[in-house]
mmCIF file of C-alpha atoms in Angstrom:
data_model
loop_
_atom_site.group_PDB
_atom_site.id
_atom_site.type_symbol
_atom_site.label_atom_id
_atom_site.label_comp_id
_atom_site.label_asym_id
_atom_site.label_seq_id
_atom_site.Cartn_x
_atom_site.Cartn_y
_atom_site.Cartn_z
ATOM 1 C CA MET A 1360 0.023 0.307 -0.155
ATOM 2 C CA HIS A 1361 2.036 2.741 -1.016
ATOM 3 C CA SER A 1362 1.128 6.263 0.805
ATOM 4 C CA ILE A 1363 3.123 9.613 1.174
ATOM 5 C CA ALA A 1364 2.816 9.139 5.148
ATOM 6 C CA THR A 1365 6.437 8.401 6.374
ATOM 7 C CA PRO A 1366 6.681 6.963 9.990
ATOM 8 C CA GLY A 1367 7.093 10.317 11.262
ATOM 9 C CA ILE A 1368 3.873 11.280 9.718
ATOM 10 C CA TRP A 1369 2.029 8.637 11.544
ATOM 11 C CA ALA A 1370 4.008 9.320 14.719
ATOM 12 C CA ALA A 1371 2.280 12.904 14.407
ATOM 13 C CA PHE A 1372 -0.862 11.838 13.297
ATOM 14 C CA VAL A 1373 -1.593 9.227 16.512
ATOM 15 C CA ALA A 1374 -0.148 11.607 18.745
ATOM 16 C CA ILE A 1375 -2.420 14.319 17.934
ATOM 17 C CA LEU A 1376 -5.241 11.876 18.036
ATOM 18 C CA ILE A 1377 -4.218 10.633 21.617
ATOM 19 C CA ALA A 1378 -4.197 14.507 22.654
ATOM 20 C CA ALA A 1379 -7.461 15.410 21.464
ATOM 21 C CA LEU A 1380 -9.152 11.892 23.154
ATOM 22 C CA ALA A 1381 -7.470 13.032 25.910
ATOM 23 C CA VAL A 1382 -8.279 16.350 26.129
ATOM 24 C CA ASP A 1383 -11.884 15.206 25.534
ATOM 25 C CA PHE A 1384 -11.965 13.252 28.039
ATOM 26 C CA ALA A 1385 -11.267 15.670 30.597
ATOM 27 C CA LEU A 1386 -13.548 18.371 29.507
ATOM 28 C CA LEU A 1387 -16.012 15.586 29.857
ATOM 29 C CA ARG A 1388 -15.315 14.496 33.417
ATOM 30 C CA ALA A 1389 -14.666 17.826 34.645
ATOM 31 C CA ALA A 1390 -18.183 19.030 33.352
ATOM 32 C CA GLY A 1391 -19.600 15.670 35.137
ATOM 33 C CA PRO A 1392 -22.927 14.605 33.668
ATOM 34 C CA ARG A 1393 -24.898 17.784 32.704
ATOM 35 C CA ARG A 1394 -26.449 18.965 29.428
ATOM 36 C CA VAL A 1395 -24.691 20.392 26.555
ATOM 37 C CA PRO A 1396 -25.732 23.757 25.664
ATOM 38 C CA PHE A 1397 -26.087 25.033 22.007
ATOM 39 C CA ARG A 1398 -22.871 27.655 22.416
ATOM 40 C CA ALA A 1399 -20.780 25.413 23.927
ATOM 41 C CA ALA A 1400 -21.382 22.643 21.373
ATOM 42 C CA ALA A 1401 -20.965 25.252 18.624
ATOM 43 C CA LEU A 1402 -17.854 26.371 19.822
ATOM 44 C CA TRP A 1403 -16.479 22.638 20.123
ATOM 45 C CA SER A 1404 -17.846 21.925 16.552
ATOM 46 C CA LEU A 1405 -15.618 24.533 15.110
ATOM 47 C CA ALA A 1406 -13.290 23.880 17.444
ATOM 48 C CA TRP A 1407 -12.697 20.448 15.881
ATOM 49 C CA VAL A 1408 -13.297 21.434 11.895
ATOM 50 C CA GLY A 1409 -10.561 23.945 12.952
ATOM 51 C CA LEU A 1410 -8.355 21.055 14.293
ATOM 52 C CA ALA A 1411 -8.691 18.970 11.265
ATOM 53 C CA LEU A 1412 -8.347 21.999 8.810
ATOM 54 C CA ALA A 1413 -4.692 23.013 10.732
ATOM 55 C CA PHE A 1414 -3.699 19.179 10.319
ATOM 56 C CA ASN A 1415 -4.338 19.788 6.383
ATOM 57 C CA LEU A 1416 -2.612 22.911 6.184
ATOM 58 C CA GLY A 1417 0.650 21.107 8.294
ATOM 59 C CA LEU A 1418 0.421 17.974 6.590
ATOM 60 C CA TRP A 1419 0.201 20.278 2.717
ATOM 61 C CA ALA A 1420 2.932 22.360 4.709
ATOM 62 C CA TRP A 1421 5.778 19.437 4.681
ATOM 63 C CA LEU A 1422 4.390 18.016 1.810
ATOM 64 C CA ASP A 1423 5.317 21.120 -0.188
ATOM 65 C CA ALA A 1424 8.785 21.368 1.536
ATOM 66 C CA HIS A 1425 9.390 17.664 0.530
ATOM 67 C CA ALA A 1426 7.590 16.553 -2.606
ATOM 68 C CA GLY A 1427 6.792 19.634 -3.890
ATOM 69 C CA ARG A 1428 3.930 21.707 -4.480
ATOM 70 C CA ALA A 1429 2.179 19.822 -7.148
ATOM 71 C CA VAL A 1430 1.905 16.568 -4.925
ATOM 72 C CA ALA A 1431 1.235 19.013 -1.573
ATOM 73 C CA ASN A 1432 -1.744 20.536 -3.286
ATOM 74 C CA GLU A 1433 -3.501 17.223 -4.752
ATOM 75 C CA ILE A 1434 -3.011 15.807 -1.234
ATOM 76 C CA GLY A 1435 -4.326 18.678 0.353
ATOM 77 C CA LEU A 1436 -7.573 18.283 -1.659
ATOM 78 C CA GLU A 1437 -8.292 14.559 -1.230
ATOM 79 C CA PHE A 1438 -7.810 15.366 2.276
ATOM 80 C CA LEU A 1439 -10.427 18.226 2.238
ATOM 81 C CA THR A 1440 -12.994 16.064 -0.125
ATOM 82 C CA GLY A 1441 -12.843 12.744 2.061
ATOM 83 C CA TYR A 1442 -13.621 15.028 5.713
ATOM 84 C CA LEU A 1443 -16.182 16.900 3.808
ATOM 85 C CA ILE A 1444 -17.443 13.689 2.802
ATOM 86 C CA GLU A 1445 -17.702 12.157 6.186
ATOM 87 C CA LYS A 1446 -18.547 15.097 7.714
ATOM 88 C CA ALA A 1447 -21.672 15.004 5.484
ATOM 89 C CA LEU A 1448 -22.571 11.533 6.175
ATOM 90 C CA ALA A 1449 -21.843 11.718 9.847
ATOM 91 C CA VAL A 1450 -25.106 14.467 9.736
ATOM 92 C CA ASP A 1451 -27.131 11.425 8.929
ATOM 93 C CA ASN A 1452 -25.657 9.541 11.273
ATOM 94 C CA ILE A 1453 -26.105 11.559 13.904
ATOM 95 C CA PHE A 1454 -29.968 11.644 13.388
ATOM 96 C CA VAL A 1455 -29.979 7.974 13.556
ATOM 97 C CA PHE A 1456 -28.305 8.587 17.022
ATOM 98 C CA LEU A 1457 -31.097 10.982 18.197
ATOM 99 C CA LEU A 1458 -33.570 8.446 16.982
ATOM 100 C CA VAL A 1459 -32.089 5.793 19.417
ATOM 101 C CA PHE A 1460 -31.930 8.020 22.246
ATOM 102 C CA ASN A 1461 -35.052 9.399 22.222
ATOM 103 C CA THR A 1462 -36.930 5.921 21.746
ATOM 104 C CA PHE A 1463 -34.495 4.659 24.727
ATOM 105 C CA ALA A 1464 -35.161 8.116 26.640
ATOM 106 C CA VAL A 1465 -31.494 8.309 27.603
ATOM 107 C CA PRO A 1466 -31.091 11.402 29.993
ATOM 108 C CA ALA A 1467 -29.902 14.233 28.248
ATOM 109 C CA GLU A 1468 -26.735 13.940 31.069
ATOM 110 C CA LEU A 1469 -25.809 10.694 29.720
ATOM 111 C CA ARG A 1470 -25.999 11.090 26.356
ATOM 112 C CA GLN A 1471 -22.385 12.392 26.248
ATOM 113 C CA ARG A 1472 -21.114 9.279 28.160
ATOM 114 C CA ALA A 1473 -22.220 7.216 25.211
ATOM 115 C CA LEU A 1474 -21.425 9.198 22.573
ATOM 116 C CA MET A 1475 -17.975 9.306 23.788
ATOM 117 C CA LEU A 1476 -17.686 5.554 23.878
ATOM 118 C CA GLY A 1477 -19.579 5.456 20.931
ATOM 119 C CA VAL A 1478 -17.131 7.595 18.993
ATOM 120 C CA LEU A 1479 -14.182 5.192 20.793
ATOM 121 C CA GLY A 1480 -15.649 2.309 18.785
ATOM 122 C CA ALA A 1481 -16.513 4.011 15.643
ATOM 123 C CA LEU A 1482 -12.400 5.148 15.924
ATOM 124 C CA VAL A 1483 -11.418 1.195 16.362
ATOM 125 C CA LEU A 1484 -13.868 -0.115 13.511
ATOM 126 C CA ARG A 1485 -13.401 2.629 10.791
ATOM 127 C CA ALA A 1486 -9.164 2.318 11.818
ATOM 128 C CA VAL A 1487 -9.293 -1.480 11.002
ATOM 129 C CA MET A 1488 -12.119 -1.524 8.325
ATOM 130 C CA ILE A 1489 -9.799 1.186 6.538
ATOM 131 C CA LEU A 1490 -6.865 -1.208 6.854
ATOM 132 C CA VAL A 1491 -8.281 -3.691 5.749
ATOM 133 C CA GLY A 1492 -9.899 -1.843 2.485
ATOM 134 C CA ALA A 1493 -6.535 -0.268 1.645
ATOM 135 C CA ALA A 1494 -5.046 -3.485 1.822
ATOM 136 C CA LEU A 1495 -8.024 -5.257 -0.771
ATOM 137 C CA VAL A 1496 -8.024 -2.307 -3.539
ATOM 138 C CA ALA A 1497 -4.052 -3.051 -3.721
ATOM 139 C CA ARG A 1498 -4.365 -6.863 -3.936
ATOM 140 C CA PHE A 1499 -7.734 -6.276 -6.643
ATOM 141 C CA HIS A 1500 -7.836 -3.099 -8.101
ATOM 142 C CA TRP A 1501 -11.114 -4.196 -9.359
ATOM 143 C CA ILE A 1502 -12.535 -3.944 -6.516
ATOM 144 C CA LEU A 1503 -13.324 -0.013 -6.753
ATOM 145 C CA TYR A 1504 -15.565 -0.664 -9.335
ATOM 146 C CA LEU A 1505 -18.054 -3.298 -6.555
ATOM 147 C CA PHE A 1506 -17.439 -0.142 -4.320
ATOM 148 C CA GLY A 1507 -18.417 2.201 -7.015
ATOM 149 C CA LEU A 1508 -21.502 -0.138 -7.682
ATOM 150 C CA PHE A 1509 -22.297 -0.442 -4.238
ATOM 151 C CA LEU A 1510 -22.486 3.025 -3.300
ATOM 152 C CA LEU A 1511 -24.447 3.691 -6.401
ATOM 153 C CA LEU A 1512 -27.142 1.336 -5.253
ATOM 154 C CA THR A 1513 -27.014 2.685 -1.212
ATOM 155 C CA GLY A 1514 -27.471 5.825 -3.307
ATOM 156 C CA VAL A 1515 -30.554 5.308 -4.572
ATOM 157 C CA LYS A 1516 -32.026 3.353 -1.812
ATOM 158 C CA MET A 1517 -31.393 6.394 0.384
ATOM 159 C CA LEU A 1518 -32.727 8.989 -2.203
ATOM 160 C CA PHE A 1519 -36.459 6.704 -2.204
ATOM 161 C CA ALA A 1520 -36.115 6.229 1.610
ATOM 162 C CA ALA A 1521 -35.358 9.783 2.724
ATOM 163 C CA ASN A 1522 -37.583 11.459 4.542
ATOM 164 C CA GLN A 1523 -39.579 8.034 5.557
ATOM 165 C CA ALA A 1524 -39.801 7.451 9.445
ATOM 166 C CA SER A 1525 -37.946 5.375 10.724
ATOM 167 C CA ASP A 1526 -38.443 2.570 13.054
ATOM 168 C CA LEU A 1527 -35.681 0.741 15.905
ATOM 169 C CA GLU A 1528 -38.768 -1.877 16.547
ATOM 170 C CA GLY A 1529 -38.007 -3.810 13.490
ATOM 171 C CA ASN A 1530 -34.455 -3.726 13.975
ATOM 172 C CA PRO A 1531 -32.764 -7.347 14.288
ATOM 173 C CA VAL A 1532 -30.143 -6.451 16.859
ATOM 174 C CA LEU A 1533 -32.538 -5.080 19.454
ATOM 175 C CA GLY A 1534 -34.914 -8.109 19.133
ATOM 176 C CA TRP A 1535 -31.885 -10.155 19.366
ATOM 177 C CA MET A 1536 -31.273 -8.741 22.241
ATOM 178 C CA ARG A 1537 -34.960 -8.297 24.275
ATOM 179 C CA ARG A 1538 -35.137 -12.218 23.111
ATOM 180 C CA HIS A 1539 -31.746 -13.186 24.768
ATOM 181 C CA LEU A 1540 -30.678 -10.579 27.514
ATOM 182 C CA ARG A 1541 -32.145 -9.749 30.657
ATOM 183 C CA LEU A 1542 -32.857 -6.162 30.501
ATOM 184 C CA THR A 1543 -33.496 -3.814 33.443
ATOM 185 C CA ARG A 1544 -36.452 -1.331 33.014
ATOM 186 C CA ASP A 1545 -34.691 1.893 33.965
ATOM 187 C CA PHE A 1546 -31.521 3.383 33.646
ATOM 188 C CA GLN A 1547 -28.399 2.449 36.527
ATOM 189 C CA GLY A 1548 -26.898 5.822 36.526
ATOM 190 C CA GLY A 1549 -24.103 5.186 33.561
ATOM 191 C CA ALA A 1550 -23.653 1.202 34.083
ATOM 192 C CA LEU A 1551 -23.951 -1.092 31.488
ATOM 193 C CA THR A 1552 -24.944 -3.959 34.039
ATOM 194 C CA VAL A 1553 -25.568 -5.044 37.475
ATOM 195 C CA ILE A 1554 -26.044 -7.669 39.754
ATOM 196 C CA ASP A 1555 -29.003 -8.511 41.591
ATOM 197 C CA ASP A 1556 -29.120 -9.925 45.393
ATOM 198 C CA GLY A 1557 -29.235 -13.534 43.694
ATOM 199 C CA GLY A 1558 -26.031 -13.384 41.593
ATOM 200 C CA ARG A 1559 -27.778 -12.609 38.177
ATOM 201 C CA ARG A 1560 -26.019 -10.091 35.740
ATOM 202 C CA TRP A 1561 -28.996 -7.463 34.635
ATOM 203 C CA PHE A 1562 -28.460 -5.169 30.926
ATOM 204 C CA THR A 1563 -29.213 -1.821 31.349
ATOM 205 C CA PRO A 1564 -30.646 0.504 28.591
ATOM 206 C CA MET A 1565 -27.383 1.643 28.434
ATOM 207 C CA PHE A 1566 -25.846 -1.185 27.530
ATOM 208 C CA VAL A 1567 -28.277 -1.722 24.681
ATOM 209 C CA VAL A 1568 -27.833 1.858 23.246
ATOM 210 C CA LEU A 1569 -24.205 1.598 22.911
ATOM 211 C CA VAL A 1570 -24.646 -1.652 20.962
ATOM 212 C CA LEU A 1571 -26.870 0.347 18.785
ATOM 213 C CA ILE A 1572 -24.971 3.305 17.899
ATOM 214 C CA ALA A 1573 -22.047 0.955 17.129
ATOM 215 C CA VAL A 1574 -24.521 -1.092 15.032
ATOM 216 C CA THR A 1575 -25.522 1.750 12.912
ATOM 217 C CA ASP A 1576 -21.903 3.323 12.754
ATOM 218 C CA VAL A 1577 -20.815 0.155 10.987
ATOM 219 C CA ILE A 1578 -24.195 0.166 8.626
ATOM 220 C CA PHE A 1579 -22.838 4.192 7.898
ATOM 221 C CA ALA A 1580 -19.305 2.752 7.733
ATOM 222 C CA VAL A 1581 -20.177 0.599 5.156
ATOM 223 C CA ASP A 1582 -21.286 3.527 2.779
ATOM 224 C CA SER A 1583 -18.802 6.368 3.732
ATOM 225 C CA ILE A 1584 -15.402 4.029 3.904
ATOM 226 C CA PRO A 1585 -15.648 3.445 -0.035
ATOM 227 C CA ALA A 1586 -16.812 7.061 -0.583
ATOM 228 C CA ILE A 1587 -13.345 8.279 0.356
ATOM 229 C CA PHE A 1588 -11.880 5.151 -1.881
ATOM 230 C CA ALA A 1589 -12.926 7.107 -5.605
ATOM 231 C CA VAL A 1590 -11.150 10.103 -3.727
ATOM 232 C CA THR A 1591 -7.925 8.766 -2.432
ATOM 233 C CA LEU A 1592 -5.871 5.559 -2.565
ATOM 234 C CA ASP A 1593 -3.595 6.590 0.281
ATOM 235 C CA PRO A 1594 -4.444 4.639 3.492
ATOM 236 C CA PHE A 1595 -3.300 7.717 5.061
ATOM 237 C CA VAL A 1596 -5.670 10.377 3.490
ATOM 238 C CA VAL A 1597 -8.676 7.767 3.891
ATOM 239 C CA LEU A 1598 -7.762 7.205 7.461
ATOM 240 C CA SER A 1599 -6.493 10.354 9.195
ATOM 241 C CA SER A 1600 -9.789 12.326 6.957
ATOM 242 C CA ASN A 1601 -12.189 10.022 8.467
ATOM 243 C CA VAL A 1602 -11.376 10.252 12.441
ATOM 244 C CA PHE A 1603 -10.927 13.926 12.257
ATOM 245 C CA ALA A 1604 -14.586 13.893 10.442
ATOM 246 C CA VAL A 1605 -15.657 10.851 13.943
ATOM 247 C CA LEU A 1606 -13.601 13.074 16.275
ATOM 248 C CA GLY A 1607 -16.276 15.635 16.085
ATOM 249 C CA LEU A 1608 -19.063 13.617 16.525
ATOM 250 C CA ARG A 1609 -20.111 14.327 19.901
ATOM 251 C CA ALA A 1610 -20.114 18.245 19.684
ATOM 252 C CA LEU A 1611 -21.966 17.857 16.312
ATOM 253 C CA PHE A 1612 -24.442 15.652 17.919
ATOM 254 C CA PHE A 1613 -25.471 18.449 20.750
ATOM 255 C CA LEU A 1614 -25.877 20.836 18.036
ATOM 256 C CA LEU A 1615 -28.104 19.799 15.337
ATOM 257 C CA ALA A 1616 -30.146 17.427 18.083
ATOM 258 C CA GLY A 1617 -32.427 20.089 18.429
ATOM 259 C CA MET A 1618 -32.847 20.771 14.591
ATOM 260 C CA ALA A 1619 -33.697 17.605 12.810
ATOM 261 C CA ASP A 1620 -36.622 18.364 11.081
ATOM 262 C CA ARG A 1621 -34.783 21.501 9.701
ATOM 263 C CA PHE A 1622 -32.604 19.471 7.168
ATOM 264 C CA HIS A 1623 -35.156 17.117 6.062
ATOM 265 C CA LEU A 1624 -33.513 17.472 2.105
ATOM 266 C CA LEU A 1625 -30.680 16.921 3.676
ATOM 267 C CA GLY A 1626 -30.655 12.447 2.460
ATOM 268 C CA HIS A 1627 -31.353 13.541 -1.009
ATOM 269 C CA GLY A 1628 -28.744 15.548 -0.945
ATOM 270 C CA LEU A 1629 -26.292 12.864 0.792
ATOM 271 C CA ALA A 1630 -27.839 10.482 -1.637
ATOM 272 C CA VAL A 1631 -26.967 13.011 -4.758
ATOM 273 C CA VAL A 1632 -23.316 12.597 -3.224
ATOM 274 C CA LEU A 1633 -22.845 9.081 -3.360
ATOM 275 C CA LEU A 1634 -24.119 8.565 -6.668
ATOM 276 C CA PHE A 1635 -21.849 10.949 -7.861
ATOM 277 C CA ILE A 1636 -19.146 9.091 -5.899
ATOM 278 C CA GLY A 1637 -20.465 5.847 -6.979
ATOM 279 C CA ALA A 1638 -20.496 7.181 -10.752
ATOM 280 C CA LYS A 1639 -16.713 8.564 -10.498
ATOM 281 C CA MET A 1640 -15.998 5.692 -9.537
ATOM 282 C CA LEU A 1641 -17.045 3.588 -12.417
ATOM 283 C CA LEU A 1642 -15.728 6.203 -14.888
ATOM 284 C CA ALA A 1643 -11.964 5.911 -13.255
ATOM 285 C CA GLY A 1644 -11.057 4.070 -16.626
ATOM 286 C CA VAL A 1645 -12.461 5.963 -18.482
ATOM 287 C CA TRP A 1646 -12.421 9.405 -17.175
ATOM 288 C CA LYS A 1647 -10.967 10.505 -13.982
ATOM 289 C CA ILE A 1648 -12.404 12.939 -12.366
ATOM 290 C CA PRO A 1649 -10.382 15.739 -10.927
ATOM 291 C CA VAL A 1650 -10.089 15.967 -6.942
ATOM 292 C CA GLY A 1651 -11.306 19.613 -7.256
ATOM 293 C CA VAL A 1652 -14.013 18.829 -9.324
ATOM 294 C CA ALA A 1653 -15.053 16.480 -6.486
ATOM 295 C CA LEU A 1654 -14.507 18.999 -3.811
ATOM 296 C CA GLY A 1655 -16.870 21.159 -5.904
ATOM 297 C CA VAL A 1656 -19.529 18.997 -6.581
ATOM 298 C CA VAL A 1657 -19.906 17.611 -3.435
ATOM 299 C CA ALA A 1658 -19.447 20.845 -1.358
ATOM 300 C CA LEU A 1659 -22.103 22.497 -3.832
ATOM 301 C CA VAL A 1660 -24.723 19.278 -3.410
ATOM 302 C CA ILE A 1661 -24.332 19.575 0.488
ATOM 303 C CA LEU A 1662 -24.989 23.696 0.242
ATOM 304 C CA ALA A 1663 -27.798 23.637 -1.794
ATOM 305 C CA SER A 1664 -30.055 20.672 0.162
ATOM 306 C CA ILE A 1665 -29.003 23.156 3.733
ATOM 307 C CA VAL A 1666 -30.396 25.651 1.782
ATOM 308 C CA ALA A 1667 -33.539 23.942 0.077
ATOM 309 C CA SER A 1668 -33.984 22.467 3.737
ATOM 310 C CA LEU A 1669 -34.098 26.010 5.186
ATOM 311 C CA LEU A 1670 -36.216 27.603 2.690
ATOM 312 C CA ILE A 1671 -38.388 24.664 1.360
ATOM 313 C CA PRO A 1672 -40.881 23.680 4.387
ATOM 314 C CA PRO A 1673 -41.297 19.857 5.012
ATOM 315 C CA ARG A 1674 -44.407 18.190 3.815
ATOM 316 C CA LYS A 1675 -46.811 17.179 6.392
ATOM 317 C CA ALA A 1676 -47.575 13.761 7.547
ATOM 318 C CA GLY A 1677 -50.070 12.673 5.815
ATOM 319 C CA ALA A 1678 -49.787 15.210 2.682
ATOM 320 C CA GLY A 1679 -50.440 14.098 -0.699
#
């Protein structure tokens, strides 16, 4: 697997990741179990975006000095495009998290802990999936065409499923847990399990919520990770752009939690993005769409869907 990253670049990336998580955990512990106000969520969301852009700028400067301006510009655009795609798809992920929290009536003060653990799980899961995917692509290049076809089918499915009411009752994972695990009715603080007076272990609603969040992230990762391989085949760029997009997931959740209904057309925009990325992968052997053009198209589609959501009121339930 060819990559522009040296061992030093990998080490710097891991050090930044550990430091960012340590700061986030420290602040979470200091704040304690409390609601996250909109202003704090907005500031933290901007901070995470700023960190990602600063990292990209630092990577660009290092490449400019060691590999030349052309390589620096190309990698910088690839990182930015991958980050934007992942960040946009993460918004759809957040709306599913909100559904899980509302279904189980997760107390507001416990949502931070659930999201933090969810982010850690997502980072580990995506790292494994990206490295496996990069190894497969390096060995079997034709897999990229399968990724492209899969993204086209996913985009079509998402386009027709956009704005349909979601329901967890038919979720097979939830059904399995209800049939095979002893589940408590109420939350036991932040505990995942409790032991009763008879020595039997019971699983709390927090455990169920974390499992559903992990499963949700697996489903979204299957969609989003192939999309980045349409932008770049460098495993470092794929992983780093993905990680930085996931890092701000907790702050982004509290920023958007009260505005889910206002972005009712975003699902259509994300579907168009997946269709475009899928087509880009399938056409790679005939016509290679420049990364700068791909970045412009993705940004324009997402921006247009957000603006349209704000200008066009959502249909009322039962409206024809």
